[in-house]
PDB file of C-alpha atoms in Angstrom:
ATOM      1  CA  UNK A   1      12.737  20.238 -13.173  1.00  0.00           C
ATOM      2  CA  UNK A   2      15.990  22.130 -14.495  1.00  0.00           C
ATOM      3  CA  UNK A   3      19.240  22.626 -13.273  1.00  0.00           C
ATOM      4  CA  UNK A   4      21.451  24.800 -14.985  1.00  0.00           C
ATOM      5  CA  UNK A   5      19.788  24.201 -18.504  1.00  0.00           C
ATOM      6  CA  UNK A   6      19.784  19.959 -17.675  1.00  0.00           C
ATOM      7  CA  UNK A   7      16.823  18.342 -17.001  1.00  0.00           C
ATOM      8  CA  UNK A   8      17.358  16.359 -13.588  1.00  0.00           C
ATOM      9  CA  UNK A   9      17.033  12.957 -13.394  1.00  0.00           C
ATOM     10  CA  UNK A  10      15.256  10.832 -10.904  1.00  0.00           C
ATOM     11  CA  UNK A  11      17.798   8.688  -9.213  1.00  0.00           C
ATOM     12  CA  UNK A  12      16.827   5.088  -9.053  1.00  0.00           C
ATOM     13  CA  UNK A  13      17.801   4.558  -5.405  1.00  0.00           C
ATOM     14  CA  UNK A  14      15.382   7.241  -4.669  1.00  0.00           C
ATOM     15  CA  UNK A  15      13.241   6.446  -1.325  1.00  0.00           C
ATOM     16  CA  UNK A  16       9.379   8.091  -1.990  1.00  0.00           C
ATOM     17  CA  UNK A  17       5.779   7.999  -0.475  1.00  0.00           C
ATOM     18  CA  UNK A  18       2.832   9.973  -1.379  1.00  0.00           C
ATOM     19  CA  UNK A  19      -0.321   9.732   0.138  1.00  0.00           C
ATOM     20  CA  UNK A  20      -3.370  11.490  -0.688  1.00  0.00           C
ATOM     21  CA  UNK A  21      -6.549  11.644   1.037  1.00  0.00           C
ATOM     22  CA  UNK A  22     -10.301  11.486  -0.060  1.00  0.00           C
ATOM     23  CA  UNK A  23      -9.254   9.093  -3.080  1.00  0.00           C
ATOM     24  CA  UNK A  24     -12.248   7.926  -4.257  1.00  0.00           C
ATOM     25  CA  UNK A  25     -15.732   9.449  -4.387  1.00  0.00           C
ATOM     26  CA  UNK A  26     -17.869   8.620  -1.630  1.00  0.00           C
ATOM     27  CA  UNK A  27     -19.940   6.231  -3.741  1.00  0.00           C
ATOM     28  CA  UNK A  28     -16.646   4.300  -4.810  1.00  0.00           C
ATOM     29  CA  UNK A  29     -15.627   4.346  -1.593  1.00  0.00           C
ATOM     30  CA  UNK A  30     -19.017   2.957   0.292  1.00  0.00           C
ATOM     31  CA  UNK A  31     -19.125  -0.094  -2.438  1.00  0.00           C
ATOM     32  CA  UNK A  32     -15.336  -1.161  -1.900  1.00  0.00           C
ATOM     33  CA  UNK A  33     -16.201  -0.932   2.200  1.00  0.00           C
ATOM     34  CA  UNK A  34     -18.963  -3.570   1.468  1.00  0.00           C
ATOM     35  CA  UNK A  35     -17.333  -5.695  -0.706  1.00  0.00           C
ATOM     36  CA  UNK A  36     -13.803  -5.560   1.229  1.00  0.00           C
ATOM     37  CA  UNK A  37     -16.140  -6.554   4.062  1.00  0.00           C
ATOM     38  CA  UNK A  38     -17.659  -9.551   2.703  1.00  0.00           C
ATOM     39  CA  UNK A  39     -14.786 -11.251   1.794  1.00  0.00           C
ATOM     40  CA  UNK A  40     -13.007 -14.814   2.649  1.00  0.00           C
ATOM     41  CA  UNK A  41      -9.937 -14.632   4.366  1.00  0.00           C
ATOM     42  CA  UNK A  42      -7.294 -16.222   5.265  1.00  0.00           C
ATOM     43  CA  UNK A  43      -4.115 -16.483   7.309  1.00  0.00           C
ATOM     44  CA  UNK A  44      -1.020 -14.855   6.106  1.00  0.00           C
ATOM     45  CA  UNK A  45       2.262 -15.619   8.476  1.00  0.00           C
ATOM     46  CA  UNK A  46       6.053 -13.685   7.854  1.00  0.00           C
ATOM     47  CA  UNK A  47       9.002 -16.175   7.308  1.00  0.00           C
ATOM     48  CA  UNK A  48       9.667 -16.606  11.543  1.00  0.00           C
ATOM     49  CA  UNK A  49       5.535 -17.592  11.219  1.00  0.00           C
ATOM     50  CA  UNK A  50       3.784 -15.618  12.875  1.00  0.00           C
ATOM     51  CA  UNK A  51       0.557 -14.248  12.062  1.00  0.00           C
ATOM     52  CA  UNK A  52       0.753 -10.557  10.994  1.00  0.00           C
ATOM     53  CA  UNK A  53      -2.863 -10.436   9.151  1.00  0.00           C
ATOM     54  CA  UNK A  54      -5.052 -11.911   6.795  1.00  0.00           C
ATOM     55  CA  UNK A  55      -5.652 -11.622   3.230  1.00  0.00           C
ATOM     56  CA  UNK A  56      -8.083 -12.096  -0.006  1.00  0.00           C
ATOM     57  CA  UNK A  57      -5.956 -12.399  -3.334  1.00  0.00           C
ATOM     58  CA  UNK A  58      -8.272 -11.140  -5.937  1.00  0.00           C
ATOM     59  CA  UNK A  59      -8.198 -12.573  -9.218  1.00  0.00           C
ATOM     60  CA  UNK A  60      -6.056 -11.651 -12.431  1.00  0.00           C
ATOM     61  CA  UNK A  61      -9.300 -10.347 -13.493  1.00  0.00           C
ATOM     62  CA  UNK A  62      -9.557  -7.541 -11.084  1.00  0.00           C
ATOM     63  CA  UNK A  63      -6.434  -6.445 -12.653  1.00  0.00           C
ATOM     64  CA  UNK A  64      -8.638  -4.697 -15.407  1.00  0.00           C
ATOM     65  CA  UNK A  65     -11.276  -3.014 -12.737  1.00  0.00           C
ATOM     66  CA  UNK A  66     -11.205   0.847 -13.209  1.00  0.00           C
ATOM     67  CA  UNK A  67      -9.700   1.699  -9.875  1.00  0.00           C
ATOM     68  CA  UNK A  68      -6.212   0.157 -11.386  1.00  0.00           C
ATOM     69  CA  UNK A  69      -7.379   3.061 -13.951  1.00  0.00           C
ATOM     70  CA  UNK A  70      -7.614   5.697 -11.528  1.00  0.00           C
ATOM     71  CA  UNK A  71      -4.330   4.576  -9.490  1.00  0.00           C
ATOM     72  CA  UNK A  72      -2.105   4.864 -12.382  1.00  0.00           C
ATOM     73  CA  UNK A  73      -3.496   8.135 -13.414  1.00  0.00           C
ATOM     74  CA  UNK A  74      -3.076   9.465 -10.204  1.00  0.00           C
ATOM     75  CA  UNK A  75       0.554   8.307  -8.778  1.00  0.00           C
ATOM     76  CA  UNK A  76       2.309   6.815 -12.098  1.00  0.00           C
ATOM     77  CA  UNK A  77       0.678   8.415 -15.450  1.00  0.00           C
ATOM     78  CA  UNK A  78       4.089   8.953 -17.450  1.00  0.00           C
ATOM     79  CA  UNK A  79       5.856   4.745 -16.288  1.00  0.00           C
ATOM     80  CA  UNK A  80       4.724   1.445 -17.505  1.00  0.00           C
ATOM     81  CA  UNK A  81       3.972  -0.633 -14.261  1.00  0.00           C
ATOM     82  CA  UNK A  82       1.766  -3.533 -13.820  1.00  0.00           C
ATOM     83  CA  UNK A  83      -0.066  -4.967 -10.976  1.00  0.00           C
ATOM     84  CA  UNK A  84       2.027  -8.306  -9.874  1.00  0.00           C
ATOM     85  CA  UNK A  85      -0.596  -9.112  -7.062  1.00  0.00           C
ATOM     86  CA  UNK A  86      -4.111  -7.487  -5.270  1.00  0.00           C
ATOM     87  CA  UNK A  87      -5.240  -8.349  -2.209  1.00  0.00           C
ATOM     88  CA  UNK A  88      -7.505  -7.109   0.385  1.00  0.00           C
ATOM     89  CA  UNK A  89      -5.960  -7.177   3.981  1.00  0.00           C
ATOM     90  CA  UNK A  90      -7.645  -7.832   7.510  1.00  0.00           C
ATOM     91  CA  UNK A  91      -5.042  -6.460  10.342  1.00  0.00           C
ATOM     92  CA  UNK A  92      -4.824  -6.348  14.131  1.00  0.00           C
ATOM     93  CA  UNK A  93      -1.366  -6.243  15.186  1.00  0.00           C
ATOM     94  CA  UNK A  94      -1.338  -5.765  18.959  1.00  0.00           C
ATOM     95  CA  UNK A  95       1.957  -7.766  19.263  1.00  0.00           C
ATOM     96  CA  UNK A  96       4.798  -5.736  17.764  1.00  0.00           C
ATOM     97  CA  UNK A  97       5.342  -3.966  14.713  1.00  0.00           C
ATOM     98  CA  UNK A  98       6.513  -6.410  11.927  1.00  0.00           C
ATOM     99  CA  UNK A  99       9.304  -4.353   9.796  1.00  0.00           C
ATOM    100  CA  UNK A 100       9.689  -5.461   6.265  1.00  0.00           C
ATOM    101  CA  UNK A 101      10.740  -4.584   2.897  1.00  0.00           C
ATOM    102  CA  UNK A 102       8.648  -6.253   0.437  1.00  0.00           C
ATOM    103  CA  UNK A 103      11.192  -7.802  -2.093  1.00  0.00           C
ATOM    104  CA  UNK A 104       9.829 -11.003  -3.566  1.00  0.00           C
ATOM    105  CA  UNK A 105       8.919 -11.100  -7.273  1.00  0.00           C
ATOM    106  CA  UNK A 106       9.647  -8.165  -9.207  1.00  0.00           C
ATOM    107  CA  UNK A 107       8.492  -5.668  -7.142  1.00  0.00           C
ATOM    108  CA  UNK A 108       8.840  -1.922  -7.355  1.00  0.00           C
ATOM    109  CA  UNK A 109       5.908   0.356  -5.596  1.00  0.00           C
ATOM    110  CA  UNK A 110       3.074  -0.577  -3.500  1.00  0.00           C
ATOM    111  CA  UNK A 111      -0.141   1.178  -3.042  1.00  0.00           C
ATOM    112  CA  UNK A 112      -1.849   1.090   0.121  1.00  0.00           C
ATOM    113  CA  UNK A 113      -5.542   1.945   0.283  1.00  0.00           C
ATOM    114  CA  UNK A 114      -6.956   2.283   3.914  1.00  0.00           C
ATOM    115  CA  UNK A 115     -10.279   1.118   3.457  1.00  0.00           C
ATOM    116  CA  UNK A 116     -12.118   0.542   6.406  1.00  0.00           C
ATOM    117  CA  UNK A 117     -11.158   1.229  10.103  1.00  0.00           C
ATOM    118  CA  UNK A 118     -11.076   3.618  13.091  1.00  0.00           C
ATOM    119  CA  UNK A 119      -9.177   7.024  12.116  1.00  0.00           C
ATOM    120  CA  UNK A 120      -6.265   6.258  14.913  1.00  0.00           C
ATOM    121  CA  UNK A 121      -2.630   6.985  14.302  1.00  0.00           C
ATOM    122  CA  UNK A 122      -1.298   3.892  15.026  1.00  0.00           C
ATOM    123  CA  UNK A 123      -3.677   2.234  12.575  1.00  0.00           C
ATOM    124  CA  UNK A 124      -1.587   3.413  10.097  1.00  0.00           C
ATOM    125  CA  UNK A 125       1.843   2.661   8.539  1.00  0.00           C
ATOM    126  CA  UNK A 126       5.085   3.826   9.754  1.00  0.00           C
ATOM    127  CA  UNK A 127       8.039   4.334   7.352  1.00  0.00           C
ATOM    128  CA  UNK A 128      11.979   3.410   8.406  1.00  0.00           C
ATOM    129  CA  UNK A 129      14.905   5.489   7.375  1.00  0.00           C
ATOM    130  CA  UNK A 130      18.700   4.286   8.908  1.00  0.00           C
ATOM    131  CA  UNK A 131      16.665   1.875  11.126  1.00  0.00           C
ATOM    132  CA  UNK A 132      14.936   4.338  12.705  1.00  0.00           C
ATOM    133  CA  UNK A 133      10.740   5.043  12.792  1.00  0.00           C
ATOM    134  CA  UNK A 134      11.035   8.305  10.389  1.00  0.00           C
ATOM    135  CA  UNK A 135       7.504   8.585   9.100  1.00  0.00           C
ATOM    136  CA  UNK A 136       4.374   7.886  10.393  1.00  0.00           C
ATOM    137  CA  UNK A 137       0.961   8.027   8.115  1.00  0.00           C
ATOM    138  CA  UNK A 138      -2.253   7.514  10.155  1.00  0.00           C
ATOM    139  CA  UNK A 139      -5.336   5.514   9.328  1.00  0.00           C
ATOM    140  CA  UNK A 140      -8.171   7.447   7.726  1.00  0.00           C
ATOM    141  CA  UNK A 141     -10.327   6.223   5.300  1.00  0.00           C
ATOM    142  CA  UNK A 142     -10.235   6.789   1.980  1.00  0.00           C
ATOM    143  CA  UNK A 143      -6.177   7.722   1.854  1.00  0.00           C
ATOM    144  CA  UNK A 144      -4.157   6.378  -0.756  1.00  0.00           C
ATOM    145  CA  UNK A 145      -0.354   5.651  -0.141  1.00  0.00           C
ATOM    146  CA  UNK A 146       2.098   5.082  -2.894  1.00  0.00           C
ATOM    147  CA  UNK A 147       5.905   4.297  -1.919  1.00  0.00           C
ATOM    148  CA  UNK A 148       8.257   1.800  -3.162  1.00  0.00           C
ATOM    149  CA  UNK A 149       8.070  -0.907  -0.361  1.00  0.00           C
ATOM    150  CA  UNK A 150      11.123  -2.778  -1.767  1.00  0.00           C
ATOM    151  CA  UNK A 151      13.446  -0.241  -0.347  1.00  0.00           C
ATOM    152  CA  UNK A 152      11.940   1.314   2.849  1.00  0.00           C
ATOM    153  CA  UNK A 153      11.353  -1.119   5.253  1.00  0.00           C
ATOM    154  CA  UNK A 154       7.586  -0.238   6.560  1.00  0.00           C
ATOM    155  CA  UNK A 155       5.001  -1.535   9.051  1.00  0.00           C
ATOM    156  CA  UNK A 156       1.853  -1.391  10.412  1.00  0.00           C
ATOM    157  CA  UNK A 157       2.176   0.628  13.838  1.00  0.00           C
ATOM    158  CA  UNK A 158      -0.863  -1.045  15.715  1.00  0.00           C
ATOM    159  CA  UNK A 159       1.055  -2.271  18.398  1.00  0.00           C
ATOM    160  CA  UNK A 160       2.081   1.075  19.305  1.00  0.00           C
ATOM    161  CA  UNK A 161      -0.809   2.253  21.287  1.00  0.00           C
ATOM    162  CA  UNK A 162      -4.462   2.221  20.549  1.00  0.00           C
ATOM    163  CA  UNK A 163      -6.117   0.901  17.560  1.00  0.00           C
ATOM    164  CA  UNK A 164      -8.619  -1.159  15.870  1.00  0.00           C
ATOM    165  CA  UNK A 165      -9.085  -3.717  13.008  1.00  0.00           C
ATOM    166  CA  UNK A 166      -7.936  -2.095   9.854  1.00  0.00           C
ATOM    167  CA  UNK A 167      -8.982  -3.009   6.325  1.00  0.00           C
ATOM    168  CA  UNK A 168      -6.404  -2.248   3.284  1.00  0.00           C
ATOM    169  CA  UNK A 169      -6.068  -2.926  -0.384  1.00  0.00           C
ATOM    170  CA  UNK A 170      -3.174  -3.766  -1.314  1.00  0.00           C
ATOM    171  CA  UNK A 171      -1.445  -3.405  -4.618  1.00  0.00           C
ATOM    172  CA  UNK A 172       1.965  -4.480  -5.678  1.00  0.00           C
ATOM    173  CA  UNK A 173       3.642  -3.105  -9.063  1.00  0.00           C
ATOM    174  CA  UNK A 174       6.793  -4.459 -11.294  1.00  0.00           C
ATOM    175  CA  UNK A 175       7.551  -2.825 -14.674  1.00  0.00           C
ATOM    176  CA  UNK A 176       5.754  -3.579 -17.737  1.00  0.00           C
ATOM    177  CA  UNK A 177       8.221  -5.039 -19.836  1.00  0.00           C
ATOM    178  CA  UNK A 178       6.960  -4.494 -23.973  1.00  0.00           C
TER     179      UNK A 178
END
């Protein structure tokens, strides 16, 4: 984009998401259900400990599978991020929604990929601007979110009303130093 002859720059501080739906093909899509299904596990609490899901941390060498391919050439093409951590999550939140910013390691951008669940509003993820609920993406299969989830706080919205068990992958990206 121009402005007056200067290109404009992105402003660090800059607050996104992007979602789109019908990510992967429908073969891509039925083989990650399956898998996603099958696996282990286990508990994951927030610092006050309680239990807000559960979660399968794939190996580093998952890190190479073409989705990560497909990801980047979708949401990032043109910057030089690397996954820190993927996971595969198991939620049902009927409790209350569980705000957070995720700002451990060297975090920058998340994607969210709703897997497997019932297509229900609250399913999906809600988005905070000034403290307040701004944004609310539903659950549907097969949408991708991208948004940098180390400065918008963001939940899970399950609480909220009706919903079901909801399975996500989960990716978490810093910068690729060279």
């Amino acid at each position: 984009m121009e402005d007056d002859g200067n290109i404009m720059q992105h402003h660090k501080e800059t607050q996104f998401v992007m979602y789109v739906d019908n990510f992967l093909d429908e073969v891509t899509l039925k083989s990650l259900q399956e898998n996603i299904l099958n696996l282990t596990y286990d508990a994951v609490r927030n610092p006050a400990g309680q239990i807000y899901g559960h979660r399968h941390t794939f190996p580093k060498s998952f890190y190479d599978d073409p989705l990560l391919k497909l990801i980047k050439q979708y949401f990032f093409p043109h910057r030089n991020m690397e996954p820190i951590s993927v996971s595969a999550h198991l939620r049902m939140n009927k409790k209350e929604p569980l705000f957070h910013v995720d700002n451990d390691k060297e975090n920058i951008a998340n994607f969210l990929f709703f897997v497997k669940g019932e297509p229900l509003l609250n399913n999906g993820t809600g988005f905070m601007n000034n403290g307040q609920l701004s944004s609310h993406v539903g659950f549907v299969e097969n949408r991708a979110l991208f948004f940098n989830g180390n400065k918008i706080w963001h939940s899970d919205l399950q609480s909220f009303g009706e919903s079901s068990s909801r399975y996500t992958l989960n990716i978490f990206y810093k910068e690729k130093n060279e």
